[in-house]
């Protein structure tokens, strides 16, 4: 990574649809399958070494193995060498995460073998002219695959470091470019401060009394998704109708996801452009999942994803994102500070001490802002 006094950097992903020819697609699928085998073998080696000798194999040792294995295995040789090597980095990361959890006193399962269809992408670890992947004549050039048609619908702002090629559930192919960008943290932002609370029916409540609604087209697609799920469960197993229903469901899933991402990107962009400080609750998503009601709203609204988008967009725009302790934000009166207990079903905050009457979530959003400003002042 870079040294010196230059401004802080961060990695960003830019995703573009690609259109491999039939022949190219077959090659990519073969590579993915071969990489899956390398992955599973490498996992098995590490598992065995740990169980038998209580010793962790290093990536370097596995690279030596891969180099030897290539001599005997024609399929291993067909995959671009960087792409094959990168698989061992994935294995290394999986085991690092495993040992981190062991160290934390948890009892995680071993990194898992990937079944057919569970391994979905290839990574070219070097990008640029003469490297494994590059741009040429408006196309994406992948070494040993060829020139692949790509729809470059927006500009990539900086130098590409790596590119991941992947296929989604409905068979579309994507290129995800990892780009290093500079964060301009010194930039000042003149906008006001705002508190944000995740809503149940609405997407979010703001401390200035406004709300962000869930977009209607997204709700509609989600309704269609629910219907498609019911339809699928009624179809006979193994029938052609079931296959058709399954494909329809997968398409709707992809559509909901892309509509949601689009919505989250637009909203987070708008917020960081408007406000100099954005206050949100520090969310413990894992703890939330135990609570059925909240779990639904959080997973539906993609709140966690939203926070991370806010986080990186805030850095670029010179906005401050402040996370506060979430405990009691909905029970506290945002005017007088007294505790006003209420059930989740009570949608209005009505304070018996000072008389403040306010939408429950807006009251919470105001508390969130208050806590953030207190943290900033400290
Ligand atoms: Zn009050």
CSV table of C-alpha atoms and ligand atoms in Angstrom, one decimal:
chain,number,residue,atom,x,y,z
A,1,UNK,CA,0.0,0.0,0.0
A,2,UNK,CA,1.0,3.6,-0.4
A,3,UNK,CA,3.2,5.4,2.1
A,4,UNK,CA,3.8,9.1,2.9
A,5,UNK,CA,1.7,12.0,3.7
A,6,UNK,CA,-0.8,11.8,0.8
A,7,UNK,CA,-4.5,11.8,1.7
A,8,UNK,CA,-6.1,8.6,2.9
A,9,UNK,CA,-7.2,6.1,0.2
A,10,UNK,CA,-10.0,3.6,0.0
A,11,UNK,CA,-11.1,0.9,-2.3
A,12,UNK,CA,-14.3,1.2,-4.3
A,13,UNK,CA,-16.1,-1.2,-6.5
A,14,UNK,CA,-17.5,-0.4,-9.9
A,15,UNK,CA,-19.8,-3.0,-11.5
A,16,UNK,CA,-20.5,-3.3,-15.2
A,17,UNK,CA,-22.4,-5.9,-17.2
A,18,UNK,CA,-20.3,-7.9,-19.6
A,19,UNK,CA,-21.5,-10.1,-22.6
A,20,UNK,CA,-19.1,-13.0,-23.2
A,21,UNK,CA,-19.6,-14.9,-26.4
A,22,UNK,CA,-20.9,-18.5,-26.1
A,23,UNK,CA,-17.4,-19.8,-26.4
A,24,UNK,CA,-16.0,-17.3,-23.9
A,25,UNK,CA,-18.8,-18.1,-21.5
A,26,UNK,CA,-18.0,-21.8,-21.6
A,27,UNK,CA,-14.4,-21.1,-20.9
A,28,UNK,CA,-15.3,-18.9,-17.9
A,29,UNK,CA,-17.6,-21.6,-16.6
A,30,UNK,CA,-14.8,-24.2,-16.9
A,31,UNK,CA,-12.4,-21.9,-15.1
A,32,UNK,CA,-14.8,-21.3,-12.3
A,33,UNK,CA,-15.3,-25.1,-11.9
A,34,UNK,CA,-11.5,-25.6,-11.9
A,35,UNK,CA,-11.1,-22.8,-9.3
A,36,UNK,CA,-13.7,-24.4,-7.2
A,37,UNK,CA,-11.7,-27.7,-7.2
A,38,UNK,CA,-8.5,-25.8,-6.3
A,39,UNK,CA,-10.4,-24.1,-3.5
A,40,UNK,CA,-11.8,-27.3,-2.1
A,41,UNK,CA,-8.5,-29.1,-2.3
A,42,UNK,CA,-6.7,-26.3,-0.5
A,43,UNK,CA,-9.3,-26.2,2.2
A,44,UNK,CA,-9.0,-30.0,2.7
A,45,UNK,CA,-5.2,-29.7,2.9
A,46,UNK,CA,-5.4,-27.0,5.6
A,47,UNK,CA,-8.0,-28.9,7.5
A,48,UNK,CA,-6.0,-32.1,7.5
A,49,UNK,CA,-2.8,-30.3,8.5
A,50,UNK,CA,-4.6,-28.6,11.4
A,51,UNK,CA,-6.3,-31.8,12.6
A,52,UNK,CA,-3.3,-34.1,12.3
A,53,UNK,CA,-0.4,-31.8,13.3
A,54,UNK,CA,-2.1,-28.7,14.8
A,55,UNK,CA,-0.2,-26.8,12.2
A,56,UNK,CA,-1.5,-24.1,9.9
A,57,UNK,CA,-0.4,-24.4,6.3
A,58,UNK,CA,0.7,-21.2,4.8
A,59,UNK,CA,-0.4,-19.8,1.5
A,60,UNK,CA,3.2,-20.1,0.3
A,61,UNK,CA,3.2,-23.8,0.9
A,62,UNK,CA,0.0,-24.1,-1.0
A,63,UNK,CA,1.4,-22.1,-3.8
A,64,UNK,CA,4.2,-24.6,-4.1
A,65,UNK,CA,1.6,-27.4,-4.1
A,66,UNK,CA,-0.4,-25.6,-6.9
A,67,UNK,CA,2.7,-25.1,-9.0
A,68,UNK,CA,3.5,-28.9,-8.8
A,69,UNK,CA,-0.2,-29.9,-9.3
A,70,UNK,CA,-0.3,-27.8,-12.5
A,71,UNK,CA,2.3,-30.1,-14.1
A,72,UNK,CA,0.0,-33.1,-13.8
A,73,UNK,CA,-3.3,-31.4,-14.2
A,74,UNK,CA,-4.2,-30.0,-17.6
A,75,UNK,CA,-7.3,-28.2,-16.3
A,76,UNK,CA,-5.2,-26.3,-13.7
A,77,UNK,CA,-2.9,-25.2,-16.5
A,78,UNK,CA,-5.8,-23.8,-18.6
A,79,UNK,CA,-6.8,-21.2,-16.0
A,80,UNK,CA,-4.8,-18.0,-16.1
A,81,UNK,CA,-2.1,-18.4,-13.4
A,82,UNK,CA,-3.0,-15.2,-11.4
A,83,UNK,CA,-6.6,-16.3,-11.3
A,84,UNK,CA,-5.7,-19.7,-10.0
A,85,UNK,CA,-3.3,-18.3,-7.5
A,86,UNK,CA,-5.9,-15.9,-6.2
A,87,UNK,CA,-8.0,-18.9,-5.1
A,88,UNK,CA,-5.3,-19.5,-2.4
A,89,UNK,CA,-5.8,-16.0,-1.1
A,90,UNK,CA,-9.5,-16.7,-0.7
A,91,UNK,CA,-8.6,-19.9,1.3
A,92,UNK,CA,-6.1,-17.9,3.4
A,93,UNK,CA,-8.8,-15.3,4.2
A,94,UNK,CA,-11.3,-17.9,5.1
A,95,UNK,CA,-8.9,-19.6,7.5
A,96,UNK,CA,-7.8,-16.2,9.0
A,97,UNK,CA,-11.4,-15.5,9.8
A,98,UNK,CA,-11.8,-18.9,11.3
A,99,UNK,CA,-8.8,-18.5,13.6
A,100,UNK,CA,-9.9,-15.0,14.5
A,101,UNK,CA,-13.2,-16.4,15.8
A,102,UNK,CA,-11.5,-19.3,17.6
A,103,UNK,CA,-9.3,-16.7,19.3
A,104,UNK,CA,-12.4,-14.7,20.3
A,105,UNK,CA,-13.6,-17.8,22.2
A,106,UNK,CA,-16.3,-18.7,19.6
A,107,UNK,CA,-16.6,-22.2,18.1
A,108,UNK,CA,-16.9,-21.6,14.4
A,109,UNK,CA,-17.2,-24.3,11.8
A,110,UNK,CA,-14.3,-24.9,9.5
A,111,UNK,CA,-14.3,-22.9,6.3
A,112,UNK,CA,-16.7,-24.9,4.1
A,113,UNK,CA,-16.2,-26.8,0.9
A,114,UNK,CA,-18.1,-25.2,-2.0
A,115,UNK,CA,-20.5,-27.4,-3.8
A,116,UNK,CA,-21.2,-27.1,-7.6
A,117,UNK,CA,-22.8,-23.8,-8.2
A,118,UNK,CA,-21.6,-22.3,-4.9
A,119,UNK,CA,-18.3,-20.9,-6.4
A,120,UNK,CA,-19.2,-18.0,-8.6
A,121,UNK,CA,-16.4,-15.8,-9.5
A,122,UNK,CA,-12.8,-15.3,-10.8
A,123,UNK,CA,-10.4,-12.6,-9.8
A,124,UNK,CA,-7.7,-11.1,-12.0
A,125,UNK,CA,-5.4,-9.6,-9.5
A,126,UNK,CA,-3.6,-7.3,-11.9
A,127,UNK,CA,-5.1,-4.9,-14.3
A,128,UNK,CA,-3.6,-2.8,-17.1
A,129,UNK,CA,-1.8,-3.1,-20.4
A,130,UNK,CA,0.2,-6.3,-20.6
A,131,UNK,CA,-1.5,-7.7,-17.4
A,132,UNK,CA,-4.0,-10.4,-17.0
A,133,UNK,CA,-6.9,-8.1,-17.7
A,134,UNK,CA,-7.1,-4.7,-19.4
A,135,UNK,CA,-9.3,-2.5,-21.6
A,136,UNK,CA,-8.7,-2.7,-25.4
A,137,UNK,CA,-10.8,-1.1,-28.1
A,138,UNK,CA,-13.7,-0.4,-25.7
A,139,UNK,CA,-13.8,-4.0,-24.7
A,140,UNK,CA,-12.6,-6.0,-21.7
A,141,UNK,CA,-9.5,-8.0,-22.5
A,142,UNK,CA,-9.1,-11.1,-20.4
A,143,UNK,CA,-5.9,-13.1,-21.0
A,144,UNK,CA,-6.6,-16.6,-22.4
A,145,UNK,CA,-10.4,-15.6,-22.8
A,146,UNK,CA,-10.2,-12.8,-25.3
A,147,UNK,CA,-12.0,-9.5,-25.9
A,148,UNK,CA,-15.3,-9.4,-24.0
A,149,UNK,CA,-18.0,-7.0,-24.8
A,150,UNK,CA,-18.7,-4.6,-21.9
A,151,UNK,CA,-21.3,-1.9,-21.3
A,152,UNK,CA,-19.3,0.9,-19.7
A,153,UNK,CA,-22.3,3.0,-18.6
A,154,UNK,CA,-20.2,5.3,-16.4
A,155,UNK,CA,-16.7,6.4,-15.9
A,156,UNK,CA,-14.2,4.7,-13.6
A,157,UNK,CA,-12.6,7.6,-11.7
A,158,UNK,CA,-9.2,6.1,-11.0
A,159,UNK,CA,-6.8,3.3,-11.8
A,160,UNK,CA,-8.3,-0.2,-11.7
A,161,UNK,CA,-6.4,-2.5,-9.3
A,162,UNK,CA,-8.2,-5.8,-9.8
A,163,UNK,CA,-11.3,-7.1,-11.6
A,164,UNK,CA,-13.7,-9.9,-10.5
A,165,UNK,CA,-15.7,-11.7,-13.2
A,166,UNK,CA,-18.9,-13.2,-11.9
A,167,UNK,CA,-22.1,-14.8,-13.0
A,168,UNK,CA,-25.3,-14.0,-11.2
A,169,UNK,CA,-28.3,-16.3,-10.3
A,170,UNK,CA,-30.0,-15.5,-13.6
A,171,UNK,CA,-27.0,-16.1,-15.8
A,172,UNK,CA,-25.9,-12.5,-16.4
A,173,UNK,CA,-22.2,-11.8,-16.3
A,174,UNK,CA,-20.5,-8.9,-14.5
A,175,UNK,CA,-17.1,-7.3,-14.2
A,176,UNK,CA,-16.5,-5.7,-10.8
A,177,UNK,CA,-13.5,-3.3,-10.9
A,178,UNK,CA,-11.8,-2.5,-7.6
A,179,UNK,CA,-10.5,1.0,-7.8
A,180,UNK,CA,-8.4,3.0,-5.3
A,181,UNK,CA,-9.6,6.5,-4.7
A,182,UNK,CA,-8.4,9.3,-2.5
A,183,UNK,CA,-10.6,10.5,0.3
A,184,UNK,CA,-10.7,14.2,0.7
A,185,UNK,CA,-11.4,14.3,4.4
A,186,UNK,CA,-10.2,17.9,4.8
A,187,UNK,CA,-13.0,19.1,2.6
A,188,UNK,CA,-15.5,21.1,4.6
A,189,UNK,CA,-19.2,20.8,4.3
A,190,UNK,CA,-21.5,23.7,5.0
A,191,UNK,CA,-24.8,21.8,5.4
A,192,UNK,CA,-26.7,21.2,8.7
A,193,UNK,CA,-26.6,18.2,10.9
A,194,UNK,CA,-29.3,15.5,10.9
A,195,UNK,CA,-30.4,12.5,12.9
A,196,UNK,CA,-31.7,9.3,11.1
A,197,UNK,CA,-33.8,6.5,12.5
A,198,UNK,CA,-34.6,3.3,10.7
A,199,UNK,CA,-38.4,3.1,10.2
A,200,UNK,CA,-40.8,0.1,10.2
A,201,UNK,CA,-43.3,1.1,7.5
A,202,UNK,CA,-41.2,3.9,6.2
A,203,UNK,CA,-37.6,3.6,5.3
A,204,UNK,CA,-36.3,6.2,7.7
A,205,UNK,CA,-37.4,9.1,9.9
A,206,UNK,CA,-35.3,12.3,10.1
A,207,UNK,CA,-34.8,14.6,13.1
A,208,UNK,CA,-36.3,17.5,11.1
A,209,UNK,CA,-39.7,15.8,11.0
A,210,UNK,CA,-39.4,14.5,7.5
A,211,UNK,CA,-39.5,10.9,6.4
A,212,UNK,CA,-38.0,8.8,3.6
A,213,UNK,CA,-40.6,6.5,2.3
A,214,UNK,CA,-39.9,3.1,0.8
A,215,UNK,CA,-40.3,3.5,-2.9
A,216,UNK,CA,-43.6,2.2,-4.3
A,217,UNK,CA,-42.1,0.3,-7.3
A,218,UNK,CA,-39.9,-1.6,-4.9
A,219,UNK,CA,-42.8,-2.5,-2.7
A,220,UNK,CA,-44.7,-3.7,-5.8
A,221,UNK,CA,-41.8,-5.9,-7.0
A,222,UNK,CA,-41.6,-7.3,-3.4
A,223,UNK,CA,-45.3,-8.2,-3.6
A,224,UNK,CA,-44.7,-9.9,-6.9
A,225,UNK,CA,-41.8,-11.8,-5.4
A,226,UNK,CA,-44.0,-13.1,-2.5
A,227,UNK,CA,-46.7,-14.2,-5.0
A,228,UNK,CA,-44.0,-16.0,-7.1
A,229,UNK,CA,-42.7,-17.7,-4.0
A,230,UNK,CA,-46.2,-19.1,-3.2
A,231,UNK,CA,-46.7,-20.2,-6.8
A,232,UNK,CA,-43.4,-22.1,-6.8
A,233,UNK,CA,-44.3,-23.9,-3.6
A,234,UNK,CA,-47.5,-25.2,-5.3
A,235,UNK,CA,-45.8,-26.6,-8.3
A,236,UNK,CA,-45.0,-30.3,-8.5
A,237,UNK,CA,-41.4,-31.2,-7.8
A,238,UNK,CA,-39.4,-31.9,-11.0
A,239,UNK,CA,-42.1,-30.6,-13.3
A,240,UNK,CA,-41.4,-28.2,-16.2
A,241,UNK,CA,-43.8,-25.7,-14.6
A,242,UNK,CA,-41.8,-25.7,-11.4
A,243,UNK,CA,-38.6,-25.0,-13.3
A,244,UNK,CA,-40.3,-22.1,-15.0
A,245,UNK,CA,-41.6,-20.8,-11.7
A,246,UNK,CA,-38.1,-21.1,-10.2
A,247,UNK,CA,-36.6,-19.1,-13.0
A,248,UNK,CA,-39.2,-16.4,-12.6
A,249,UNK,CA,-38.5,-16.2,-8.9
A,250,UNK,CA,-34.8,-15.9,-9.4
A,251,UNK,CA,-35.4,-13.0,-11.9
A,252,UNK,CA,-37.6,-11.2,-9.4
A,253,UNK,CA,-35.0,-11.6,-6.7
A,254,UNK,CA,-32.4,-10.0,-8.9
A,255,UNK,CA,-34.9,-7.2,-9.8
A,256,UNK,CA,-35.7,-6.5,-6.1
A,257,UNK,CA,-32.1,-6.4,-5.3
A,258,UNK,CA,-31.1,-4.0,-8.0
A,259,UNK,CA,-34.1,-1.7,-7.3
A,260,UNK,CA,-33.2,-1.7,-3.7
A,261,UNK,CA,-29.5,-1.0,-4.3
A,262,UNK,CA,-30.5,1.8,-6.7
A,263,UNK,CA,-32.7,3.3,-4.0
A,264,UNK,CA,-30.1,3.1,-1.3
A,265,UNK,CA,-27.4,4.7,-3.5
A,266,UNK,CA,-29.7,7.6,-4.4
A,267,UNK,CA,-30.8,8.2,-0.9
A,268,UNK,CA,-27.3,8.0,0.6
A,269,UNK,CA,-25.9,10.3,-2.1
A,270,UNK,CA,-28.7,12.9,-1.4
A,271,UNK,CA,-28.1,12.8,2.3
A,272,UNK,CA,-24.3,13.3,2.2
A,273,UNK,CA,-24.7,16.1,-0.3
A,274,UNK,CA,-27.2,17.9,2.0
A,275,UNK,CA,-25.8,17.4,5.5
A,276,UNK,CA,-22.4,18.0,7.1
A,277,UNK,CA,-23.1,15.5,9.9
A,278,UNK,CA,-25.3,12.5,9.8
A,279,UNK,CA,-26.2,10.7,13.0
A,280,UNK,CA,-27.3,7.0,13.1
A,281,UNK,CA,-27.6,4.3,15.6
A,282,UNK,CA,-24.7,1.9,16.0
A,283,UNK,CA,-26.6,-1.2,14.9
A,284,UNK,CA,-26.0,-4.7,16.2
A,285,UNK,CA,-27.6,-6.5,13.2
A,286,UNK,CA,-26.9,-9.9,14.8
A,287,UNK,CA,-28.7,-9.0,18.0
A,288,UNK,CA,-31.6,-7.6,15.9
A,289,UNK,CA,-32.2,-10.8,14.0
A,290,UNK,CA,-33.6,-12.4,17.2
A,291,UNK,CA,-36.4,-9.9,17.2
A,292,UNK,CA,-38.8,-11.0,14.4
A,293,UNK,CA,-40.4,-7.8,13.8
A,294,UNK,CA,-37.3,-5.6,13.6
A,295,UNK,CA,-35.4,-8.3,11.8
A,296,UNK,CA,-37.9,-8.1,8.9
A,297,UNK,CA,-37.7,-4.4,8.7
A,298,UNK,CA,-34.0,-4.3,8.9
A,299,UNK,CA,-33.3,-7.0,6.3
A,300,UNK,CA,-36.0,-5.6,4.0
A,301,UNK,CA,-34.7,-2.1,4.1
A,302,UNK,CA,-31.1,-3.2,3.9
A,303,UNK,CA,-30.3,-0.8,6.7
A,304,UNK,CA,-26.8,-2.2,7.2
A,305,UNK,CA,-26.0,-1.9,3.5
A,306,UNK,CA,-27.3,1.7,3.7
A,307,UNK,CA,-25.1,2.6,6.6
A,308,UNK,CA,-22.0,1.3,4.8
A,309,UNK,CA,-23.0,3.3,1.7
A,310,UNK,CA,-23.4,6.4,3.9
A,311,UNK,CA,-20.1,5.7,5.4
A,312,UNK,CA,-18.0,5.7,2.3
A,313,UNK,CA,-20.0,8.4,0.5
A,314,UNK,CA,-19.6,10.6,3.6
A,315,UNK,CA,-15.9,10.3,3.5
A,316,UNK,CA,-15.8,11.4,-0.1
A,317,UNK,CA,-18.2,14.4,0.4
A,318,UNK,CA,-16.6,15.7,3.6
A,319,UNK,CA,-19.6,14.7,5.7
A,320,UNK,CA,-19.2,13.3,9.1
A,321,UNK,CA,-21.1,10.0,9.9
A,322,UNK,CA,-21.5,9.6,13.7
A,323,UNK,CA,-22.8,6.3,15.2
A,324,UNK,CA,-24.4,6.5,18.6
A,325,UNK,CA,-25.4,4.1,21.4
A,326,UNK,CA,-28.9,2.9,20.3
A,327,UNK,CA,-30.1,2.0,23.8
A,328,UNK,CA,-33.4,3.8,24.7
A,329,UNK,CA,-33.4,6.2,21.8
A,330,UNK,CA,-37.1,5.5,21.2
A,331,UNK,CA,-38.1,5.7,24.9
A,332,UNK,CA,-36.4,9.0,25.8
A,333,UNK,CA,-38.2,12.3,25.3
A,334,UNK,CA,-36.1,14.3,22.9
A,335,UNK,CA,-37.3,17.6,24.5
A,336,UNK,CA,-37.1,17.0,28.3
A,337,UNK,CA,-35.0,13.8,28.4
A,338,UNK,CA,-37.5,11.9,30.6
A,339,UNK,CA,-38.1,8.2,29.9
A,340,UNK,CA,-41.4,7.5,28.3
A,341,UNK,CA,-41.8,3.7,27.9
A,342,UNK,CA,-43.8,2.5,24.9
A,343,UNK,CA,-44.6,-0.7,23.1
A,344,UNK,CA,-43.4,-1.1,19.5
A,345,UNK,CA,-47.0,-0.8,18.4
A,346,UNK,CA,-47.3,2.7,19.8
A,347,UNK,CA,-46.4,4.9,16.9
A,348,UNK,CA,-46.6,8.3,18.6
A,349,UNK,CA,-44.4,9.7,21.3
A,350,UNK,CA,-46.5,11.5,23.8
A,351,UNK,CA,-44.6,12.9,26.7
A,352,UNK,CA,-46.6,13.2,30.0
A,353,UNK,CA,-43.8,15.4,31.5
A,354,UNK,CA,-43.4,18.2,29.0
A,355,UNK,CA,-46.3,17.5,26.6
A,356,UNK,CA,-44.2,16.9,23.5
A,357,UNK,CA,-46.2,14.9,20.9
A,358,UNK,CA,-44.3,13.6,18.0
A,359,UNK,CA,-44.0,10.7,15.6
A,360,UNK,CA,-42.2,8.0,17.5
A,361,UNK,CA,-39.4,7.6,15.0
A,362,UNK,CA,-38.8,11.3,14.6
A,363,UNK,CA,-38.5,11.5,18.4
A,364,UNK,CA,-35.9,8.7,18.1
A,365,UNK,CA,-34.1,10.5,15.3
A,366,UNK,CA,-33.9,13.7,17.4
A,367,UNK,CA,-32.3,11.7,20.2
A,368,UNK,CA,-29.9,10.1,17.9
A,369,UNK,CA,-28.8,13.6,16.6
A,370,UNK,CA,-28.6,14.9,20.2
A,371,UNK,CA,-26.3,12.0,21.2
A,372,UNK,CA,-24.1,12.6,18.1
A,373,UNK,CA,-23.7,16.3,18.9
A,374,UNK,CA,-22.9,15.5,22.5
A,375,UNK,CA,-20.2,13.1,21.3
A,376,UNK,CA,-18.8,15.7,18.9
A,377,UNK,CA,-18.7,18.4,21.6
A,378,UNK,CA,-16.9,16.1,24.1
B,1,LIG,ZN1,-40.8,15.4,27.5
